[in-house]
Short mmCIF file of C-alpha atoms in Angstrom, two decimals:
data_model
loop_
_atom_site.label_atom_id
_atom_site.label_comp_id
_atom_site.label_asym_id
_atom_site.label_seq_id
_atom_site.Cartn_x
_atom_site.Cartn_y
_atom_site.Cartn_z
CA UNK Q 1 41.18 157.99 -83.89
CA UNK Q 2 42.74 158.25 -80.42
CA UNK Q 3 45.03 155.42 -79.34
CA UNK Q 4 44.09 153.84 -76.05
CA UNK Q 5 46.39 152.25 -73.50
CA UNK Q 6 44.09 149.83 -71.70
CA UNK Q 7 41.64 147.16 -72.83
CA UNK Q 8 38.44 145.86 -71.23
CA UNK Q 9 39.23 143.26 -68.58
CA UNK Q 10 42.67 144.63 -67.63
CA UNK Q 11 43.54 145.32 -63.99
CA UNK Q 12 44.68 148.88 -63.23
CA UNK Q 13 45.55 150.99 -60.21
CA UNK Q 14 44.83 154.66 -59.70
CA UNK Q 15 47.80 157.04 -59.94
CA UNK Q 16 46.10 159.49 -57.66
CA UNK Q 17 42.87 159.97 -55.80
CA UNK Q 18 39.63 158.92 -57.45
CA UNK Q 19 37.51 160.55 -54.79
CA UNK Q 20 37.21 158.18 -51.85
CA UNK Q 21 38.08 155.19 -54.03
CA UNK Q 22 39.21 151.74 -53.03
CA UNK Q 23 42.93 151.21 -52.54
CA UNK Q 24 43.06 147.91 -54.44
CA UNK Q 25 43.04 147.31 -58.19
CA UNK Q 26 40.21 148.25 -60.54
CA UNK Q 27 39.08 146.33 -63.60
CA UNK Q 28 38.54 148.14 -66.90
CA UNK Q 29 34.89 147.58 -67.80
CA UNK Q 30 34.84 149.49 -71.08
CA UNK Q 31 36.56 152.21 -73.02
CA UNK Q 32 34.28 155.20 -73.41
CA UNK Q 33 33.89 157.21 -76.62
CA UNK Q 34 36.22 160.19 -76.92
CA UNK Q 35 34.25 163.41 -76.61
CA UNK Q 36 34.97 166.94 -77.77
CA UNK Q 37 37.73 167.47 -75.18
CA UNK Q 38 39.66 164.49 -76.70
CA UNK Q 39 40.42 163.00 -73.26
CA UNK Q 40 40.29 159.21 -73.10
CA UNK Q 41 37.99 157.88 -70.39
CA UNK Q 42 37.40 154.40 -69.01
CA UNK Q 43 34.59 152.91 -66.99
CA UNK Q 44 36.26 151.02 -64.10
CA UNK Q 45 35.03 148.79 -61.26
CA UNK Q 46 36.49 147.61 -57.97
CA UNK Q 47 35.03 144.35 -56.59
CA UNK Q 48 34.57 145.92 -53.14
CA UNK Q 49 32.36 148.71 -54.52
CA UNK Q 50 28.75 148.37 -55.67
CA UNK Q 51 29.15 150.91 -58.48
CA UNK Q 52 31.37 151.76 -61.44
CA UNK Q 53 33.56 154.84 -61.78
CA UNK Q 54 34.73 156.88 -64.75
CA UNK Q 55 38.46 157.68 -64.85
CA UNK Q 56 40.66 159.56 -67.27
CA UNK Q 57 43.50 157.54 -68.78
CA UNK Q 58 46.13 159.67 -67.03
CA UNK Q 59 44.62 158.70 -63.64
CA UNK Q 60 45.39 155.01 -64.23
CA UNK Q 61 48.46 152.76 -64.31
CA UNK Q 62 48.91 149.04 -64.92
CA UNK Q 63 48.59 146.85 -61.83
CA UNK Q 64 51.64 144.78 -60.98
#
């Protein structure tokens, strides 16, 4: 089983561009199942956006 860094409800920031994403913190909505490529993904949400995003763990960092 793959170890995960973040839990649902935590606030995170993006380490790099997430498309045209918001510049403020995102909230982890859920941890997604690990697929064949073994990369850990999270469903994240910014309060200023009307939709959720999917981000790889390496794209995220803890918010201060």
